PDB file of C-alpha atoms in Angstrom:
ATOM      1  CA  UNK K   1      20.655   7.162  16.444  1.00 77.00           C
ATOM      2  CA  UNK K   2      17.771   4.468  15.465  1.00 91.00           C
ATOM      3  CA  UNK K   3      15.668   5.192  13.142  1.00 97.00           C
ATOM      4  CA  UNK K   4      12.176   5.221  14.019  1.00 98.00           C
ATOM      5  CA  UNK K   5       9.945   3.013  11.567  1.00 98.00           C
ATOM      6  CA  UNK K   6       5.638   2.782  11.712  1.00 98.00           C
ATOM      7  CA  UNK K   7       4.610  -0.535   9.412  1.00 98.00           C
ATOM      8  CA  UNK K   8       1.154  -0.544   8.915  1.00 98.00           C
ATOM      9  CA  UNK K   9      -0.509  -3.751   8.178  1.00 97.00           C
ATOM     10  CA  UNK K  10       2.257  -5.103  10.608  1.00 97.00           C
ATOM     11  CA  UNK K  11       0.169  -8.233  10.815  1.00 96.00           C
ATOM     12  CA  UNK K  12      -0.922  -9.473   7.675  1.00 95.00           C
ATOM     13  CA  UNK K  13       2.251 -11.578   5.660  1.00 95.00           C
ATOM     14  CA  UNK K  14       3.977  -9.004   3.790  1.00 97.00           C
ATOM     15  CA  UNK K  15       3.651  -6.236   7.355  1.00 97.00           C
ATOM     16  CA  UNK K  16       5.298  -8.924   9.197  1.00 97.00           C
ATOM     17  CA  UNK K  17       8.170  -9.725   7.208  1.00 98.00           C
ATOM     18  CA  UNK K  18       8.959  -6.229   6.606  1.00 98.00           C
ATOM     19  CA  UNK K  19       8.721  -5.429  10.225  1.00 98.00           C
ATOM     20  CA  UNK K  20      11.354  -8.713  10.652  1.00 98.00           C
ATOM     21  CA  UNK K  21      13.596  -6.884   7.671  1.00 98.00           C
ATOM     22  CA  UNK K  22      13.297  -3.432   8.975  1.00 98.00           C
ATOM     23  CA  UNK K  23      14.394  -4.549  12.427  1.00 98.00           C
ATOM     24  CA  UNK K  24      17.211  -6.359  11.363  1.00 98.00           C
ATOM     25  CA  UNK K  25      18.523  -3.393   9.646  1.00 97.00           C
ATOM     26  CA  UNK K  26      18.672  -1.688  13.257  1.00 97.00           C
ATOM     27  CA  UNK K  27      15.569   0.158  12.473  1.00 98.00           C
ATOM     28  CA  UNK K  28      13.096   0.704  15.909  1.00 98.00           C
ATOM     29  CA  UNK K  29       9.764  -0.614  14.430  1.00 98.00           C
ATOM     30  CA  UNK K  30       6.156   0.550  15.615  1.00 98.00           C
ATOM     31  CA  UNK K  31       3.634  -2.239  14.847  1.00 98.00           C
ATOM     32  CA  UNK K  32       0.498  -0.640  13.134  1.00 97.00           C
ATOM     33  CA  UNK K  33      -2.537  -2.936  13.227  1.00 96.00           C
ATOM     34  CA  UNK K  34      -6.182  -2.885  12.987  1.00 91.00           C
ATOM     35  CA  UNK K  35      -8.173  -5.716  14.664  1.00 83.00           C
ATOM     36  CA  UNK K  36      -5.420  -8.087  15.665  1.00 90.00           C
ATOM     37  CA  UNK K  37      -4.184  -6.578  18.607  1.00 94.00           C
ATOM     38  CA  UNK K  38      -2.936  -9.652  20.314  1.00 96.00           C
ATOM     39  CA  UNK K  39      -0.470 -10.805  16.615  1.00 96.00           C
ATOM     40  CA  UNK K  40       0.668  -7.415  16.528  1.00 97.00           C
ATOM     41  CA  UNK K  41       1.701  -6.772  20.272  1.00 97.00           C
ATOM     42  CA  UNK K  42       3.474  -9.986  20.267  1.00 98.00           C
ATOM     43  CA  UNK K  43       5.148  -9.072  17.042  1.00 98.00           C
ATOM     44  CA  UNK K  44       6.532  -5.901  18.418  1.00 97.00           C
ATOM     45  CA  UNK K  45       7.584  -7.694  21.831  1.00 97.00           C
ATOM     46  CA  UNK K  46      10.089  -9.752  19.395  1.00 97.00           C
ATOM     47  CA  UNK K  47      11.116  -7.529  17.939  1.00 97.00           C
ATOM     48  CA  UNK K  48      11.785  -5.034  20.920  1.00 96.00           C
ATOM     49  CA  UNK K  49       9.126  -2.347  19.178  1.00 95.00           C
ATOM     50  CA  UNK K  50       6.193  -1.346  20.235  1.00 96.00           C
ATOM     51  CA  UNK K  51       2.150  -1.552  18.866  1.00 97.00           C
ATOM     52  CA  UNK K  52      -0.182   1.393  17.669  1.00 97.00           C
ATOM     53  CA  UNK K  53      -3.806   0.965  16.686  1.00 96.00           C
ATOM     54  CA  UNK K  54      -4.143   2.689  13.576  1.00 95.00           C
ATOM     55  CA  UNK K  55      -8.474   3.322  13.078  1.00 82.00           C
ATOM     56  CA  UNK K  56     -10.187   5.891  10.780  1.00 71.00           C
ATOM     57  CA  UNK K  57      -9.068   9.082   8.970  1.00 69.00           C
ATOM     58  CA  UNK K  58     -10.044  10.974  11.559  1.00 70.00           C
ATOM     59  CA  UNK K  59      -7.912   9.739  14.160  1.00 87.00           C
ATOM     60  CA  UNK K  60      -4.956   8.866  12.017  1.00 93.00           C
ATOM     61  CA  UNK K  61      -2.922  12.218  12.662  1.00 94.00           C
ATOM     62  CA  UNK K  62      -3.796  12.028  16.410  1.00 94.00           C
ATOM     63  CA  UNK K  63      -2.470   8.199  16.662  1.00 95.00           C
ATOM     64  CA  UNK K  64       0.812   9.049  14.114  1.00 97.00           C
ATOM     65  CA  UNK K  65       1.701  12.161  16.228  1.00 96.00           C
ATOM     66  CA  UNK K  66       1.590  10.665  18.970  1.00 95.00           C
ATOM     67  CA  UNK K  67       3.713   7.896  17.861  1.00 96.00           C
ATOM     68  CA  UNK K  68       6.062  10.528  16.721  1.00 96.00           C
ATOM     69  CA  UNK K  69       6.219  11.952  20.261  1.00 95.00           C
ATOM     70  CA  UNK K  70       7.025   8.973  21.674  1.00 94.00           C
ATOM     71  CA  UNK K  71       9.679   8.097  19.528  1.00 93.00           C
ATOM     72  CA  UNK K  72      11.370  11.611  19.037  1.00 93.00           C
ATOM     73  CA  UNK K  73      10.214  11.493  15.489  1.00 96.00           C
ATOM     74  CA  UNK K  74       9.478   9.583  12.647  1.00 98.00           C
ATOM     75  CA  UNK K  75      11.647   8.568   9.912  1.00 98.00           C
ATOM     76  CA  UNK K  76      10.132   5.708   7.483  1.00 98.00           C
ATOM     77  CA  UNK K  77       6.665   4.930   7.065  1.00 98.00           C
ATOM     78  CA  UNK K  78       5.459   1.540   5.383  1.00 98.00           C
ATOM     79  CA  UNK K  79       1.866   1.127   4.330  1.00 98.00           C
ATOM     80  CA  UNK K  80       1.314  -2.712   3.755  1.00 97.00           C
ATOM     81  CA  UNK K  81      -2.053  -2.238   4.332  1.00 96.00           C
ATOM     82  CA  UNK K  82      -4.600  -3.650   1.469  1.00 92.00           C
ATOM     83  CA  UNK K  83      -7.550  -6.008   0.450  1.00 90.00           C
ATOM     84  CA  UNK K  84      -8.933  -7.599  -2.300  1.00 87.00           C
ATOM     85  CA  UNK K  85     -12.568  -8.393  -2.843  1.00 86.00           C
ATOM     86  CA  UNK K  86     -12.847 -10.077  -6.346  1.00 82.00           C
ATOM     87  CA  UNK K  87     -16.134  -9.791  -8.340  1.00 82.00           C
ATOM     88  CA  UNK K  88     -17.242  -9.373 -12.111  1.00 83.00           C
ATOM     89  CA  UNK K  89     -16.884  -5.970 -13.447  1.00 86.00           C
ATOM     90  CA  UNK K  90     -20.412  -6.112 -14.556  1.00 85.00           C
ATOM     91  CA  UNK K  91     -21.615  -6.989 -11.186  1.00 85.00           C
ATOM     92  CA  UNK K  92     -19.581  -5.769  -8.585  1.00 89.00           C
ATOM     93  CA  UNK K  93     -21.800  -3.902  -6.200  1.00 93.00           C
ATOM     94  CA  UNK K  94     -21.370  -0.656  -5.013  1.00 94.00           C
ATOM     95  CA  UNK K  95     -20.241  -1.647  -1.488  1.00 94.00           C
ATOM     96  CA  UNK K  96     -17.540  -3.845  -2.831  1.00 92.00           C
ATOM     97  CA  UNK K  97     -16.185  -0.964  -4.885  1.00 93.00           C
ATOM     98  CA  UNK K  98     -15.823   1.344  -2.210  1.00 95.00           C
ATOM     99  CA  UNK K  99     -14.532  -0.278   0.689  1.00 95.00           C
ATOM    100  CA  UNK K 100     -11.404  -1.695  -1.718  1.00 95.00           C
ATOM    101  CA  UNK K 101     -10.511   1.777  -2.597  1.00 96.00           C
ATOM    102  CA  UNK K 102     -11.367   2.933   1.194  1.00 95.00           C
ATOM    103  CA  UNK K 103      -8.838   0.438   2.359  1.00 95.00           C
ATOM    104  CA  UNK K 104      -6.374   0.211  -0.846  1.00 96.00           C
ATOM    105  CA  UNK K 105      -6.469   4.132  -1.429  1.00 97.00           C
ATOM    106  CA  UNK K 106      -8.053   6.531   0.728  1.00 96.00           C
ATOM    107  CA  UNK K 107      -6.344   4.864   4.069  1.00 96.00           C
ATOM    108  CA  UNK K 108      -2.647   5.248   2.321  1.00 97.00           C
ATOM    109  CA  UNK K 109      -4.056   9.503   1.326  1.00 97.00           C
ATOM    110  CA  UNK K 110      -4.526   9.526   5.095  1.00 96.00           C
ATOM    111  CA  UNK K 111      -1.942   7.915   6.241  1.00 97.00           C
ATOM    112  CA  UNK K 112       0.755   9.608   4.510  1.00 98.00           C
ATOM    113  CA  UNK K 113      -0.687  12.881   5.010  1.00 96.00           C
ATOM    114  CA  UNK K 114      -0.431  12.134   9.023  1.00 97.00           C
ATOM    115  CA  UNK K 115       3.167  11.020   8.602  1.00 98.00           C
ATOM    116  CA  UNK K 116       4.533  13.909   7.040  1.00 98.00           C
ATOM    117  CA  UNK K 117       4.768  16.687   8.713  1.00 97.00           C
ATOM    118  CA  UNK K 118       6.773  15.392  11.125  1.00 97.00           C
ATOM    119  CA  UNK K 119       9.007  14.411   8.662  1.00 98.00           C
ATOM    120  CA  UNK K 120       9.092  17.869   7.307  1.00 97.00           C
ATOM    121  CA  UNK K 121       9.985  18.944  10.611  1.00 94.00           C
ATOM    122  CA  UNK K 122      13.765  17.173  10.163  1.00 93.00           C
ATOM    123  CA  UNK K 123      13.751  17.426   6.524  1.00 96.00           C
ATOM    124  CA  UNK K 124      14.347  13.389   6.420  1.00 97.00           C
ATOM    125  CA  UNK K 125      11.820  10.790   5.506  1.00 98.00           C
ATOM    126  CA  UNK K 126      10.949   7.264   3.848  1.00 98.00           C
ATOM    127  CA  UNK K 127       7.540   6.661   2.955  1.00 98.00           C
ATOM    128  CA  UNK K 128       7.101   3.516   0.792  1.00 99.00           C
ATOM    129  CA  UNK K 129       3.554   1.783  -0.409  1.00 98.00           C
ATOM    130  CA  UNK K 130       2.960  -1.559  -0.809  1.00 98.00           C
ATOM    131  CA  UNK K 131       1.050  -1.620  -4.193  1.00 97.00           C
ATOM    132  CA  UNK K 132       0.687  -4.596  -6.972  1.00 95.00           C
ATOM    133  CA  UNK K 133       1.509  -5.806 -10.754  1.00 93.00           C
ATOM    134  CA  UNK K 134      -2.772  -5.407 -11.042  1.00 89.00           C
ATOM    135  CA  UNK K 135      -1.986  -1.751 -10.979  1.00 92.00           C
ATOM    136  CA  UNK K 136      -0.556  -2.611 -14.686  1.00 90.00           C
ATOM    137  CA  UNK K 137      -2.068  -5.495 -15.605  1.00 87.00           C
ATOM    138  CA  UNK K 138      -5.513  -5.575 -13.812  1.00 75.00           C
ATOM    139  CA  UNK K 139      -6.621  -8.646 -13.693  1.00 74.00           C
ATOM    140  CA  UNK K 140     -10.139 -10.373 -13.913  1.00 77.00           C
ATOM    141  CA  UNK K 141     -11.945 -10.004 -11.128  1.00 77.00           C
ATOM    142  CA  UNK K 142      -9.776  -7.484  -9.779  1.00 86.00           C
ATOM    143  CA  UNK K 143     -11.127  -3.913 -10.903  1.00 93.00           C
ATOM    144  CA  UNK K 144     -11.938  -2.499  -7.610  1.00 94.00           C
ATOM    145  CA  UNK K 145      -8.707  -3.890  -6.701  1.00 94.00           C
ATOM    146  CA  UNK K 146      -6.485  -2.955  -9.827  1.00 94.00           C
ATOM    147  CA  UNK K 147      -8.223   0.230  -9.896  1.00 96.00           C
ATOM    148  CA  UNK K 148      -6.732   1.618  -6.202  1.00 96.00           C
ATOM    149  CA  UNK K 149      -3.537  -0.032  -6.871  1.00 97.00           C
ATOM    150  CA  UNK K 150      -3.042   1.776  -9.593  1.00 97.00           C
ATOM    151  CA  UNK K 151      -4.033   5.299  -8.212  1.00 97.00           C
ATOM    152  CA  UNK K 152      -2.299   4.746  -5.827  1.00 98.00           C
ATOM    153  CA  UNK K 153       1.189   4.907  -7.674  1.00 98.00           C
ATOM    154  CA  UNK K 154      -0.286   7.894  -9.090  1.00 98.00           C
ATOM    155  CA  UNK K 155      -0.791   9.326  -5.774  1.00 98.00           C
ATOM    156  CA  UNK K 156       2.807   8.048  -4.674  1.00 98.00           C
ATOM    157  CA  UNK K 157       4.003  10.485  -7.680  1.00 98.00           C
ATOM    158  CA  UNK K 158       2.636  13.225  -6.879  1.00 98.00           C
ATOM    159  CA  UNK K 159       3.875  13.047  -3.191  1.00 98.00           C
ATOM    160  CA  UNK K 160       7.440  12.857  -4.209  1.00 98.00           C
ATOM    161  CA  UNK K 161       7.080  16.007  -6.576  1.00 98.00           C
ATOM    162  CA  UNK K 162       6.035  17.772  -3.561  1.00 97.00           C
ATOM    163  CA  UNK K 163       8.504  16.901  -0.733  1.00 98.00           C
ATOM    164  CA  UNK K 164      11.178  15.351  -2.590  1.00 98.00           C
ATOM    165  CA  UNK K 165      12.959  19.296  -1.975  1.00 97.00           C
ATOM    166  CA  UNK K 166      12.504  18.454   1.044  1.00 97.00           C
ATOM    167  CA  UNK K 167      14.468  15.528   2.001  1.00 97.00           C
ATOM    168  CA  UNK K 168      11.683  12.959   1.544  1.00 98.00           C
ATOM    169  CA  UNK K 169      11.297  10.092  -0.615  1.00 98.00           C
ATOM    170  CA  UNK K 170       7.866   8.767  -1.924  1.00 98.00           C
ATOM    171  CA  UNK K 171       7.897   4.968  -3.594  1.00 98.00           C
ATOM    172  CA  UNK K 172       6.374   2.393  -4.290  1.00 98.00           C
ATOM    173  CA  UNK K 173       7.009  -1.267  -4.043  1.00 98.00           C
ATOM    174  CA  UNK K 174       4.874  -3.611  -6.503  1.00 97.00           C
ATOM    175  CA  UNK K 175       4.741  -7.480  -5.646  1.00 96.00           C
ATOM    176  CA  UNK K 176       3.997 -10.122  -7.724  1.00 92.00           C
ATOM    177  CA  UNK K 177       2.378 -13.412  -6.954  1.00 89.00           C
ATOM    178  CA  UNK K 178       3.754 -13.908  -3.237  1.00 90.00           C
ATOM    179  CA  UNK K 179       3.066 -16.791  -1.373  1.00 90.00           C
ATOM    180  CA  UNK K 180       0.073 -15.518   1.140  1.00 84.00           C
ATOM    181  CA  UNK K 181      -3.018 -16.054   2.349  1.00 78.00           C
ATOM    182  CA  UNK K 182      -3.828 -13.294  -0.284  1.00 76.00           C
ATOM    183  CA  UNK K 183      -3.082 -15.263  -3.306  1.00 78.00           C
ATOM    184  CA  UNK K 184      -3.693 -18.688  -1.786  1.00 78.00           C
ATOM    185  CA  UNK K 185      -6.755 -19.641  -3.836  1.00 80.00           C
ATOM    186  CA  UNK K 186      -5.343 -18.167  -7.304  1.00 79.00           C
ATOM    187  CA  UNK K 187      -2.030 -19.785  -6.916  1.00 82.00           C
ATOM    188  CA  UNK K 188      -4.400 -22.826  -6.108  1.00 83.00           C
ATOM    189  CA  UNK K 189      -6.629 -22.842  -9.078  1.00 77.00           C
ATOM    190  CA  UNK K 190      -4.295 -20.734 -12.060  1.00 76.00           C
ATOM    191  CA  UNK K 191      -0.895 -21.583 -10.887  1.00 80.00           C
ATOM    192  CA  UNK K 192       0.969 -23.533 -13.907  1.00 86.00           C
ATOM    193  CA  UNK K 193      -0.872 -20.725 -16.257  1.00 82.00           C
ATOM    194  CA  UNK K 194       0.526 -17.948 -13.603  1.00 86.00           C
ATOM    195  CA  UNK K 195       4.172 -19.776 -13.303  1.00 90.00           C
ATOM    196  CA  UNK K 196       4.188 -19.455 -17.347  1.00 90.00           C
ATOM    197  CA  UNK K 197       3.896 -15.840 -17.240  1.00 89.00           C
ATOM    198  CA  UNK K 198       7.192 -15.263 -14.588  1.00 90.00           C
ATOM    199  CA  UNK K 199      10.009 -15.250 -16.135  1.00 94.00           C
ATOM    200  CA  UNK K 200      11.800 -16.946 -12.973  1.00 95.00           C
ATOM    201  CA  UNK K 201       8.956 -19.993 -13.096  1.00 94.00           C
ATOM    202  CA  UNK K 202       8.707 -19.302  -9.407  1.00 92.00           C
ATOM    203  CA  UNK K 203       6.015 -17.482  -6.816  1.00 91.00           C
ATOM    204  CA  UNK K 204       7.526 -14.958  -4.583  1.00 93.00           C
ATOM    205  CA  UNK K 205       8.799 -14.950  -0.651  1.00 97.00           C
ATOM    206  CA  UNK K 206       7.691 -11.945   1.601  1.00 97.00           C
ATOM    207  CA  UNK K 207      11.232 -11.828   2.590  1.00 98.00           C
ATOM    208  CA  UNK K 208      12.017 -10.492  -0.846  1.00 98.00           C
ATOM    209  CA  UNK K 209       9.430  -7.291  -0.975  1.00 98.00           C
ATOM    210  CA  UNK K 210      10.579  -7.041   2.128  1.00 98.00           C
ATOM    211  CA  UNK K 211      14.478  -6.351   1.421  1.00 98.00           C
ATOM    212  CA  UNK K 212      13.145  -4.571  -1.678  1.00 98.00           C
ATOM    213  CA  UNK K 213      11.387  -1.726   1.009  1.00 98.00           C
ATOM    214  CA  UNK K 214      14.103  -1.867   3.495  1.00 98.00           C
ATOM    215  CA  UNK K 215      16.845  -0.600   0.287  1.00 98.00           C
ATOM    216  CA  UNK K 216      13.840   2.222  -0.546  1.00 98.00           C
ATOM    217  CA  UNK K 217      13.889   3.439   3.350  1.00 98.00           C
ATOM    218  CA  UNK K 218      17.759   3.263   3.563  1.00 97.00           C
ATOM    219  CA  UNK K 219      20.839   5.480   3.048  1.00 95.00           C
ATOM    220  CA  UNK K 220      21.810   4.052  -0.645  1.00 97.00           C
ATOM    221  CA  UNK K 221      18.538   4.952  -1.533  1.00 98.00           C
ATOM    222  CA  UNK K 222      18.661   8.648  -0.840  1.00 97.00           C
ATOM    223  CA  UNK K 223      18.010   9.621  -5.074  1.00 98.00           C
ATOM    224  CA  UNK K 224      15.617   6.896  -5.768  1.00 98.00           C
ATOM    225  CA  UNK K 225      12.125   8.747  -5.141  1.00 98.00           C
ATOM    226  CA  UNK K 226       8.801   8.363  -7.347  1.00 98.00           C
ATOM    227  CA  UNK K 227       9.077   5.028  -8.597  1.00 98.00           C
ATOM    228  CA  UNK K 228       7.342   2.174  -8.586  1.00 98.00           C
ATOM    229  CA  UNK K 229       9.525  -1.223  -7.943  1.00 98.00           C
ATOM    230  CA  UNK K 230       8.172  -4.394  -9.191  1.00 97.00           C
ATOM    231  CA  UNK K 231       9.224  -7.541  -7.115  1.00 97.00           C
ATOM    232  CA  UNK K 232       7.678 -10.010  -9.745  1.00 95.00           C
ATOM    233  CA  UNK K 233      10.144 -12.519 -10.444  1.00 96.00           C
ATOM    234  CA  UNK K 234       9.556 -10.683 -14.252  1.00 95.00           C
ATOM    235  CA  UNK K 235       6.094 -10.928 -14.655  1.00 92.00           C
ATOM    236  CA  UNK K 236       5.647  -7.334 -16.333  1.00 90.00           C
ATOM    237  CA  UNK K 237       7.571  -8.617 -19.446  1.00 88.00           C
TER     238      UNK K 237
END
């Protein structure tokens, strides 16, 4: 029996690689998106899935149950979902605070909350975040952004306390400096100072936080729950 997937952020770099990982791991993969209906439908036509519009809060256990319904369940959820707006601590407005941690953190708190009772329901599941080294680090800039990263491996934590009895596993994955739009201008202007801080002297691919999410929502990782995996290249060291 497949196992039924639901990526959201199935568009943006990371979504789509881990969609393209998932799949070839013979996993049935529902594309979520959110404005870019056309990328994600065609995604989801490669790769013989299917595409869900995933919209506010209030609609998110609607849209996931359904899903569920279709499917016959749901077994892994990926939230690849996140944004970044950069701006001086001192000066960051208020608006620029709170729609990072809307997106970053309150969105993945919804999200998961949707997803799991159904996995409850079989006593199976795989729910695995997409956070980032700024959750440790910060970064300058970045405190709206480091800030929701890191609650939300505190939030990923607490999760897995509560339904690991239950069959479930809550992670995290934590990227690096990947090679994305995301990180195009700082790889752009800091990249020899960034390169001198990974120990492998290299940037990331997606295709390598992806692999690193499809071993957290496989069989040999039925005891891993609660952590946070860096994909870095070493850059926490």
């Amino acid at each position: 029996m497949k196992r039924i997937a639901l990526i959201a952020g199935a568009t943006g770099v990371l979504g789509r690689a881990v969609c393209r990982e998932l799949h070839a791991c013979g996993v049935l993969v529902v594309c979520g998106y959110a404005g870019r209906r056309q990328e994600a439908e065609a995604l989801a036509a490669e790769l013989g899935g299917f595409a869900v519009e995933l919209r506010s809060d209030m609609e998110l256990a609607e849209t996931v149950r359904a899903v569920a319904e279709r499917h016959g369940g749901l077994d892994i959820l990926v939230n690849a979902v996140g944004m970044n707006r950069e701006g001086s601590a001192v000066a960051l407005s208020q608006e620029e605070w709170r729609c990072v941690l809307e997106v970053n953190l309150d969105f993945a708190f919804g999200l998961t909350q949707a997803a799991l009772p159904h996995m409850l329901l079989r006593r199976y599941g795989r729910v695995i975040h997409l956070s980032s080294v700024a959750g440790r680090i910060g970064g300058r800039g970045q405190i709206n952004y480091a800030v929701s990263k890191a609650a939300l491996e505190r939030m990923v934590r607490a999760f897995a306390l509560e339904v690991g009895r239950k069959g479930i596993t809550v992670n995290c994955v934590a990227p690096g400096v990947i090679v994305s739009d995301m990180t195009e201008r700082v790889r752009a202007e800091h990249g020899e100072a960034l390169l001198s801080n990974i120990a492998c002297r290299r940037f990331g691919k997606p295709e390598e936080v992806a692999k690193a999410v499809a071993f957290l929502a496989g069989e040999d990782a039925n005891y891993i729950n609660g952590i946070v995996l860096p994909v870095d290249g070493g850059m926490l060291l």
